[in-house]
Amino acid sequence: MEHEFSDSEEDEVCIHRMKQISFIPDQNEEMSEGSLSVEFLLLADQSNSPAEEKTRADSSDTDLEIEDPERSFATMKGAELYLEACKLVGVVPVSYFLRNMEEPYMNLNHHGLGPQGAKAIAIALVNVSNNHIGTEGAEAISRMFLDNISSLRAVQLSGNNFREETAQYFAEALVGNYRVKELDLSHNEFSEKGGEHLGQMLANNEALEFLNLSWNHLRMKGAVALGAGLRVNGTLKILDLSWNGFGNEGALALGEALKLNNILVKLDISSNHINNEGAGKLAKGLEVNGNLKILKLSHNPLTVEGAVALVTSIRKNPKSKMEEINISNVLVNGSFLKLLDVVCQVHPELDVIYGGVRGFISKKPEQRPDPMKLIQNYLDERKLRLWDFFRNMDKNGSMKIPVAEFRKAMMQQSRIPLDRAQIGELVHKLDRHQTGMVDYSYLKEKQPAQKPKEEEEEEEEP
């Protein structure tokens, strides 16, 4: 029989929104069913049958229909995020929560949340970026990570005035957390001590795949500690350390990490005061790394000397999987372009994004044929379709080809005379929005009806 609350009971469940989130029960009180925190609700008895859960949900204030926008949780906020969370965990949204989620406090007594309903609310409260949560909020959220009670996979905590002392909470909580895969701590104020704590966390965490620490103050010992943690980390695939200003010392630590780490796929260290010396130290790691695909180094004080060191490191590494090196502010020269051409013969998937060619403006640009026209002419001569041209490169039939695979296929083919610059121009046209994919699905409607195989073979005979 369901428990009936009296008016005299202290049965208020307060969920602090944004900057006042608290998942911690009061340790000095004996918790009644009506005084459960969100944290405890997530651990609540789940023995109720689906029918009982539905009855409880139907009896509460749940009169809203569930919408179905096909979007990622990472792009949603507020009510939309809550509605999608409800759909994910299979509960009907509580309209009272929707109406009051912008209020500092709300009373969720007698709404029949159940464990799944509480999970949906917890998900809705996760995107708490830019809310000045501070130390107290950091400690509260860390408790949730520490107990592995949440189903949360991606957490955005950008711009919350987290200082040195808060890094320890996250570090201790995430060392043993196996659920959180993505963590955004950008635009905070972590420095040396913060970097040390987070570096220790990286060394021990076995779940994180994405970590954003951009726009902090990770310098000196902090940057070195992060590099040390990365050396032994076995799960992190994407690390964003841009706009920290850790300089050559940090570049050295990361270079040493790349010698041992073969998990990381993307590293962004843009705007970190790394000069040619730092690029050379980073290159030592690139000479032996066999997994990194994207390295972003834009807005660092590099010259063509540093650019040469980076590309040479790929030349020395036959097992390199590098697909993109971004040094978009660097002016290169003819010698660098010749080196790049040589390297791309061995690593055809490689794309180096540079700022321009020194002295190029004073000379008349070399006129090259439009690469798309060359392809079309080749196909017309052989009575082939553009659809078939792309489909032959599409390994899984998804009508989307990863840019790196497309670049590699075009570099290795010899039927159509295209150089590296023309292939770059072609990629720019086919992937204007820089999605990393060449999408040729629009050609499906244009292709004529498929001819019988025998007829095609007759046409292909000389």
Coordinates of C-alpha atoms in Angstrom, one line a residue:
M1 CA 0.0 0.0 0.0
E2 CA 1.4 3.4 -1.0
H3 CA 2.5 5.6 1.9
E4 CA 0.3 8.6 2.6
F5 CA 2.1 11.8 3.7
S6 CA 0.7 14.0 6.4
D7 CA 0.8 17.8 6.2
S8 CA 3.1 17.8 9.2
E9 CA 5.8 15.7 7.6
E10 CA 9.0 17.4 6.4
D11 CA 8.6 15.9 2.9
E12 CA 9.9 18.5 0.5
V13 CA 12.2 17.4 -2.3
C14 CA 14.1 20.5 -3.4
I15 CA 16.0 20.3 -6.7
H16 CA 18.3 23.3 -7.0
R17 CA 18.5 24.4 -10.6
M18 CA 21.7 25.4 -12.2
K19 CA 23.9 27.2 -9.7
Q20 CA 22.3 25.6 -6.7
I21 CA 22.2 22.0 -7.7
S22 CA 22.6 19.6 -4.8
F23 CA 22.4 15.8 -5.0
I24 CA 23.5 15.2 -1.4
P25 CA 21.1 14.2 1.4
D26 CA 21.3 15.9 4.7
Q27 CA 23.5 13.7 6.8
N28 CA 21.9 14.9 10.1
E29 CA 18.4 13.8 9.2
E30 CA 16.8 10.4 8.9
M31 CA 15.5 10.4 5.3
S32 CA 11.8 9.8 4.9
E33 CA 10.4 8.8 1.5
G34 CA 9.3 12.4 1.0
S35 CA 12.7 13.8 1.7
L36 CA 14.7 11.9 -0.8
S37 CA 17.4 13.7 -2.8
V38 CA 17.8 13.2 -6.5
E39 CA 20.9 11.1 -5.8
F40 CA 18.9 8.7 -3.6
L41 CA 16.0 8.6 -6.0
L42 CA 18.3 7.2 -8.6
L43 CA 19.1 4.4 -6.2
A44 CA 15.4 3.9 -5.3
D45 CA 13.8 0.4 -5.2
Q46 CA 13.1 -0.5 -8.8
S47 CA 10.9 -3.5 -8.0
N48 CA 7.7 -1.9 -9.0
S49 CA 6.1 -3.5 -12.1
P50 CA 5.8 -1.4 -15.3
A51 CA 2.0 -1.3 -14.7
E52 CA 2.6 0.2 -11.2
E53 CA 5.0 2.7 -12.5
K54 CA 2.5 3.7 -15.2
T55 CA -0.3 4.0 -12.7
R56 CA 1.8 6.3 -10.5
A57 CA 2.9 8.4 -13.5
D58 CA -0.7 8.7 -14.8
S59 CA -1.9 9.9 -11.4
S60 CA 0.6 12.8 -11.4
D61 CA 0.6 16.1 -13.2
T62 CA 1.7 14.6 -16.6
D63 CA -0.4 16.1 -19.3
L64 CA 2.2 16.8 -22.0
E65 CA 2.9 14.9 -25.2
I66 CA 6.4 13.8 -25.9
E67 CA 8.0 15.4 -28.9
D68 CA 10.5 13.6 -31.2
P69 CA 13.2 16.0 -32.6
E70 CA 16.1 14.0 -34.0
R71 CA 18.8 15.9 -32.3
S72 CA 21.8 15.2 -30.0
F73 CA 21.5 15.8 -26.2
A74 CA 24.6 17.9 -26.5
T75 CA 22.7 20.6 -28.5
M76 CA 19.6 20.7 -26.3
K77 CA 18.8 22.7 -23.2
G78 CA 16.0 23.3 -20.8
A79 CA 12.6 21.9 -21.6
E80 CA 13.6 20.3 -24.8
L81 CA 16.4 18.4 -23.1
Y82 CA 14.0 17.2 -20.4
L83 CA 11.4 16.0 -22.9
E84 CA 14.0 14.0 -24.8
A85 CA 15.4 12.6 -21.5
C86 CA 11.8 11.4 -20.6
K87 CA 11.5 9.7 -23.9
L88 CA 14.9 8.0 -23.4
V89 CA 14.1 6.5 -20.0
G90 CA 10.5 5.8 -20.9
V91 CA 8.5 8.1 -18.6
V92 CA 5.8 10.7 -19.2
P93 CA 7.1 14.3 -18.5
V94 CA 5.9 16.1 -15.4
S95 CA 4.4 19.3 -16.5
Y96 CA 4.9 20.9 -13.1
F97 CA 8.7 20.4 -13.5
L98 CA 8.6 21.9 -17.0
R99 CA 6.7 25.0 -15.8
N100 CA 9.0 25.6 -12.8
M101 CA 12.4 24.5 -14.0
E102 CA 13.6 28.1 -14.2
E103 CA 12.7 28.8 -10.6
P104 CA 15.4 28.7 -7.8
Y105 CA 13.5 25.9 -6.0
M106 CA 10.6 23.6 -6.7
N107 CA 8.6 21.1 -4.7
L108 CA 8.2 17.7 -6.3
N109 CA 6.1 16.0 -3.6
H110 CA 3.5 13.5 -4.7
H111 CA 4.4 13.6 -8.4
G112 CA 5.2 9.9 -8.6
L113 CA 8.6 10.4 -10.1
G114 CA 10.0 6.9 -9.4
P115 CA 13.6 6.1 -10.2
Q116 CA 13.2 6.6 -14.0
G117 CA 11.5 9.9 -13.6
A118 CA 14.3 11.1 -11.3
K119 CA 16.8 10.0 -13.9
A120 CA 15.1 12.2 -16.6
I121 CA 15.2 15.2 -14.2
A122 CA 18.9 14.5 -13.5
I123 CA 19.7 14.5 -17.2
A124 CA 17.9 17.8 -17.7
L125 CA 20.0 19.4 -14.9
V126 CA 23.3 18.2 -16.3
N127 CA 23.9 21.0 -18.9
V128 CA 24.8 23.6 -16.3
S129 CA 27.4 25.5 -18.3
N130 CA 27.9 29.2 -17.6
N131 CA 26.0 29.3 -14.3
H132 CA 28.8 30.2 -11.8
I133 CA 28.3 27.0 -9.8
G134 CA 31.6 27.4 -7.9
T135 CA 33.1 25.2 -5.3
E136 CA 30.0 24.1 -3.5
G137 CA 28.3 23.1 -6.8
A138 CA 31.4 21.3 -8.0
E139 CA 31.5 19.2 -4.8
A140 CA 27.8 18.3 -5.2
I141 CA 28.1 17.2 -8.8
S142 CA 31.3 15.3 -8.1
R143 CA 29.5 13.3 -5.4
M144 CA 27.2 12.1 -8.2
F145 CA 30.1 11.0 -10.3
L146 CA 31.8 9.3 -7.3
D147 CA 28.9 6.9 -6.6
N148 CA 28.4 5.9 -10.3
I149 CA 24.7 6.3 -9.7
S150 CA 23.8 8.4 -12.7
S151 CA 23.3 7.2 -16.3
L152 CA 25.0 10.4 -17.5
R153 CA 27.4 10.0 -20.3
A154 CA 28.2 13.6 -21.3
V155 CA 28.5 16.5 -18.8
Q156 CA 29.0 20.2 -19.7
L157 CA 30.4 22.4 -17.0
S158 CA 31.9 25.2 -19.0
G159 CA 32.3 28.7 -17.6
N160 CA 31.4 28.0 -13.9
N161 CA 34.2 29.8 -12.1
F162 CA 35.9 26.5 -11.1
R163 CA 39.2 27.4 -9.4
E164 CA 42.1 25.3 -8.2
E165 CA 40.4 23.8 -5.2
T166 CA 37.5 22.4 -7.3
A167 CA 39.7 20.3 -9.5
Q168 CA 40.4 17.9 -6.7
Y169 CA 36.7 17.1 -6.4
F170 CA 36.4 16.2 -10.0
A171 CA 39.7 14.3 -10.0
E172 CA 38.8 12.1 -7.0
A173 CA 35.3 11.5 -8.3
L174 CA 36.3 10.6 -11.8
V175 CA 39.2 8.3 -10.9
G176 CA 36.7 5.4 -10.3
N177 CA 33.8 6.6 -12.5
Y178 CA 33.1 4.3 -15.4
R179 CA 30.0 6.0 -16.8
V180 CA 30.9 9.6 -17.8
K181 CA 32.4 9.5 -21.3
E182 CA 32.5 13.2 -22.1
L183 CA 33.4 16.1 -19.8
D184 CA 33.6 19.8 -20.7
L185 CA 35.4 21.9 -18.1
S186 CA 36.4 24.7 -20.5
H187 CA 36.3 28.4 -19.7
N188 CA 37.2 27.9 -16.0
E189 CA 40.2 28.9 -13.9
F190 CA 42.3 25.7 -13.4
S191 CA 46.0 26.4 -13.2
E192 CA 49.0 24.5 -11.9
K193 CA 47.4 22.7 -9.0
G194 CA 44.2 22.1 -11.0
G195 CA 46.3 20.6 -13.9
E196 CA 48.1 18.4 -11.4
H197 CA 44.9 17.0 -10.0
L198 CA 43.3 16.5 -13.5
G199 CA 46.6 14.9 -14.7
Q200 CA 46.4 12.3 -11.9
M201 CA 42.7 11.7 -12.8
L202 CA 43.7 11.0 -16.5
A203 CA 46.3 8.5 -15.3
N204 CA 43.7 6.5 -13.5
N205 CA 40.4 7.1 -15.2
E206 CA 39.2 4.2 -17.4
A207 CA 36.1 5.7 -19.0
L208 CA 36.6 9.3 -20.4
E209 CA 36.8 9.5 -24.1
F210 CA 36.4 13.3 -24.5
L211 CA 37.9 16.0 -22.3
N212 CA 37.7 19.7 -22.9
L213 CA 40.0 21.9 -20.8
S214 CA 40.3 24.8 -23.2
W215 CA 40.3 28.4 -22.0
N216 CA 41.8 27.7 -18.6
H217 CA 45.2 28.7 -17.1
L218 CA 47.0 25.3 -17.4
R219 CA 50.7 26.2 -17.4
M220 CA 54.0 24.9 -16.2
K221 CA 53.5 22.0 -13.7
G222 CA 49.8 21.7 -14.6
A223 CA 50.6 21.1 -18.3
V224 CA 53.4 18.7 -17.4
A225 CA 51.0 16.7 -15.1
L226 CA 48.4 16.4 -17.9
G227 CA 51.1 15.1 -20.2
A228 CA 52.2 12.6 -17.6
G229 CA 48.6 11.4 -17.2
L230 CA 48.1 11.1 -20.9
R231 CA 51.1 8.8 -21.2
V232 CA 49.3 6.0 -19.4
N233 CA 45.7 6.8 -20.1
G234 CA 44.0 4.1 -22.1
T235 CA 40.6 5.5 -23.1
L236 CA 40.8 9.2 -24.0
K237 CA 40.3 9.9 -27.7
I238 CA 39.8 13.6 -27.9
L239 CA 41.7 16.2 -25.8
D240 CA 41.2 20.0 -26.2
L241 CA 43.8 22.0 -24.4
S242 CA 43.6 25.1 -26.6
W243 CA 43.9 28.6 -25.3
N244 CA 45.9 27.8 -22.1
G245 CA 49.3 29.3 -22.9
F246 CA 51.5 26.4 -21.5
G247 CA 54.3 27.0 -24.0
N248 CA 57.2 24.8 -25.0
E249 CA 57.3 23.0 -21.6
G250 CA 53.8 21.7 -22.2
A251 CA 54.6 20.8 -25.8
L252 CA 57.5 18.8 -24.5
A253 CA 55.3 16.9 -22.0
L254 CA 52.7 16.2 -24.7
G255 CA 55.4 15.0 -27.1
E256 CA 56.7 12.6 -24.5
A257 CA 53.1 11.4 -24.0
L258 CA 52.6 10.8 -27.7
K259 CA 55.5 8.4 -27.7
L260 CA 53.6 6.0 -25.4
N261 CA 49.9 6.9 -25.9
N262 CA 48.3 5.1 -28.9
I263 CA 44.7 5.8 -28.0
L264 CA 44.3 9.6 -28.6
V265 CA 42.9 10.5 -32.0
K266 CA 42.5 14.3 -31.8
L267 CA 44.6 16.8 -29.9
D268 CA 43.9 20.6 -30.0
I269 CA 46.7 22.8 -28.6
S270 CA 45.9 25.9 -30.5
S271 CA 47.0 29.2 -29.0
N272 CA 49.4 28.0 -26.4
H273 CA 52.5 30.1 -27.1
I274 CA 54.3 27.2 -28.7
N275 CA 57.1 28.3 -31.0
N276 CA 59.5 26.3 -33.3
E277 CA 61.4 24.8 -30.4
G278 CA 58.1 23.5 -28.9
A279 CA 57.0 22.2 -32.3
G280 CA 60.3 20.3 -32.6
K281 CA 59.7 18.7 -29.2
L282 CA 56.2 17.7 -30.1
A283 CA 57.5 16.3 -33.4
K284 CA 59.6 13.8 -31.5
G285 CA 56.4 12.2 -30.3
L286 CA 54.8 12.3 -33.7
E287 CA 57.8 10.3 -35.1
V288 CA 56.6 7.2 -33.2
N289 CA 52.9 7.7 -32.5
G290 CA 50.7 5.4 -34.5
N291 CA 47.1 6.6 -33.7
L292 CA 46.8 10.4 -33.6
K293 CA 44.8 11.6 -36.6
I294 CA 44.2 15.3 -36.0
L295 CA 46.6 17.9 -34.5
K296 CA 45.5 21.5 -34.2
L297 CA 48.3 24.0 -33.7
S298 CA 46.9 27.2 -35.1
H299 CA 47.5 30.6 -33.5
N300 CA 50.9 29.6 -32.1
P301 CA 54.0 31.6 -33.0
L302 CA 55.4 29.1 -35.5
T303 CA 57.2 29.8 -38.7
V304 CA 58.0 27.6 -41.7
E305 CA 60.8 26.0 -39.6
G306 CA 58.3 24.6 -37.1
A307 CA 56.0 23.5 -40.0
V308 CA 58.9 21.6 -41.6
A309 CA 59.7 19.8 -38.3
L310 CA 56.0 18.6 -38.0
V311 CA 55.7 17.3 -41.5
T312 CA 59.2 15.7 -41.4
S313 CA 58.1 13.8 -38.3
I314 CA 55.3 12.2 -40.3
R315 CA 57.7 11.4 -43.1
K316 CA 59.9 9.5 -40.6
N317 CA 56.9 7.5 -39.2
P318 CA 55.6 4.8 -41.6
K319 CA 52.8 3.8 -39.1
S320 CA 51.5 7.4 -38.7
K321 CA 47.7 7.8 -39.2
M322 CA 47.8 11.6 -39.3
E323 CA 45.0 13.1 -41.4
E324 CA 45.2 16.7 -40.5
I325 CA 47.7 19.2 -39.1
N326 CA 46.3 22.7 -38.7
I327 CA 48.9 25.5 -38.7
S328 CA 46.6 27.9 -40.4
N329 CA 48.5 31.1 -39.4
V330 CA 51.9 29.9 -40.7
L331 CA 53.2 31.2 -44.1
V332 CA 55.2 28.4 -45.8
N333 CA 57.5 28.5 -48.8
G334 CA 58.3 26.4 -51.9
S335 CA 60.6 24.1 -50.1
F336 CA 57.9 23.2 -47.6
L337 CA 55.4 22.5 -50.4
K338 CA 57.9 20.1 -52.1
L339 CA 58.4 18.3 -48.8
L340 CA 54.7 18.0 -48.3
D341 CA 54.2 16.6 -51.8
V342 CA 56.8 13.9 -51.0
V343 CA 55.2 13.1 -47.7
C344 CA 51.7 12.9 -49.2
Q345 CA 52.9 10.2 -51.6
V346 CA 53.5 7.9 -48.7
H347 CA 50.6 9.4 -46.5
P348 CA 48.0 10.3 -49.1
E349 CA 45.3 10.9 -46.5
L350 CA 47.4 13.8 -44.9
D351 CA 46.1 17.3 -45.1
V352 CA 48.2 20.2 -43.8
I353 CA 46.3 23.5 -43.4
Y354 CA 48.6 26.4 -43.6
G355 CA 48.1 30.2 -43.9
G356 CA 49.6 30.8 -47.4
V357 CA 52.8 30.6 -49.4
R358 CA 55.4 33.3 -48.9
G359 CA 55.9 35.4 -52.1
F360 CA 52.9 33.8 -53.8
I361 CA 51.0 37.1 -54.1
S362 CA 53.8 38.8 -56.0
K363 CA 53.8 36.0 -58.6
K364 CA 51.1 35.2 -61.0
P365 CA 49.1 32.3 -59.6
E366 CA 49.5 29.1 -61.5
Q367 CA 46.3 28.3 -63.4
R368 CA 45.1 24.7 -62.8
P369 CA 42.1 23.1 -64.5
D370 CA 39.0 22.7 -62.4
P371 CA 39.3 19.3 -60.7
M372 CA 35.6 18.6 -61.0
K373 CA 35.6 19.3 -64.7
L374 CA 38.5 16.9 -65.2
I375 CA 36.6 14.2 -63.3
Q376 CA 33.5 14.8 -65.4
N377 CA 35.4 14.8 -68.7
Y378 CA 37.0 11.5 -67.7
L379 CA 33.6 10.0 -66.9
D380 CA 31.9 11.4 -70.0
E381 CA 34.6 9.8 -72.3
R382 CA 33.9 6.4 -70.8
K383 CA 30.1 6.9 -70.5
L384 CA 30.3 6.5 -66.7
R385 CA 28.1 8.2 -64.1
L386 CA 29.3 10.5 -61.3
W387 CA 27.3 8.3 -58.9
D388 CA 29.4 5.3 -59.8
F389 CA 32.6 7.3 -59.3
F390 CA 31.8 8.0 -55.7
R391 CA 30.1 4.6 -55.0
N392 CA 33.3 2.8 -55.9
M393 CA 35.0 4.6 -52.9
D394 CA 32.2 4.0 -50.5
K395 CA 33.1 0.9 -48.5
N396 CA 29.9 0.5 -46.5
G397 CA 27.3 1.9 -48.9
S398 CA 26.3 4.8 -46.7
M399 CA 26.6 7.4 -49.5
K400 CA 29.1 9.3 -47.3
I401 CA 32.9 9.0 -47.6
P402 CA 35.3 10.1 -44.9
V403 CA 37.3 13.0 -46.3
A404 CA 40.6 11.2 -45.4
E405 CA 39.6 8.1 -47.3
F406 CA 38.4 10.3 -50.3
R407 CA 41.7 12.2 -50.3
K408 CA 43.7 9.0 -50.1
A409 CA 41.7 7.4 -53.0
M410 CA 42.2 10.5 -55.2
M411 CA 45.9 10.7 -54.4
Q412 CA 46.5 7.0 -55.3
Q413 CA 44.5 6.9 -58.5
S414 CA 46.4 7.6 -61.7
R415 CA 43.6 7.9 -64.3
I416 CA 42.7 11.5 -63.6
P417 CA 45.7 13.9 -63.4
L418 CA 45.2 15.8 -60.1
D419 CA 47.9 17.1 -57.8
R420 CA 47.6 17.6 -54.1
A421 CA 46.4 21.2 -54.4
Q422 CA 43.6 20.3 -56.8
I423 CA 42.5 17.4 -54.5
G424 CA 42.4 19.9 -51.7
E425 CA 40.2 22.2 -53.8
L426 CA 38.0 19.3 -54.7
V427 CA 37.6 18.3 -51.0
H428 CA 36.7 21.9 -50.2
K429 CA 33.9 21.9 -52.8
L430 CA 32.5 18.5 -51.7
D431 CA 32.7 19.2 -48.0
R432 CA 31.9 23.0 -47.8
H433 CA 30.7 22.8 -44.2
Q434 CA 33.8 20.8 -43.0
T435 CA 31.8 17.9 -41.7
G436 CA 34.6 15.5 -42.4
M437 CA 32.5 13.6 -44.9
V438 CA 31.9 13.7 -48.7
D439 CA 28.1 13.3 -49.0
Y440 CA 27.1 12.2 -52.5
S441 CA 23.5 11.1 -51.6
Y442 CA 22.1 14.0 -53.6
L443 CA 23.2 12.2 -56.8
K444 CA 20.9 9.2 -56.1
E445 CA 17.9 11.0 -57.5
K446 CA 19.8 12.1 -60.6
Q447 CA 21.1 8.7 -61.6
P448 CA 19.3 7.0 -64.5
A449 CA 17.7 3.6 -64.2
Q450 CA 20.3 0.8 -63.8
K451 CA 21.0 -1.0 -67.1
P452 CA 21.2 -4.8 -67.2
K453 CA 24.7 -6.1 -66.4
E454 CA 25.1 -7.7 -69.9
E455 CA 24.3 -4.4 -71.6
E456 CA 26.9 -2.6 -69.4
E457 CA 29.6 -5.1 -70.3
E458 CA 28.8 -4.7 -74.0
E459 CA 29.2 -1.0 -73.7
E460 CA 32.5 -1.3 -71.9
E461 CA 34.1 -3.4 -74.6
P462 CA 36.6 -1.5 -76.8

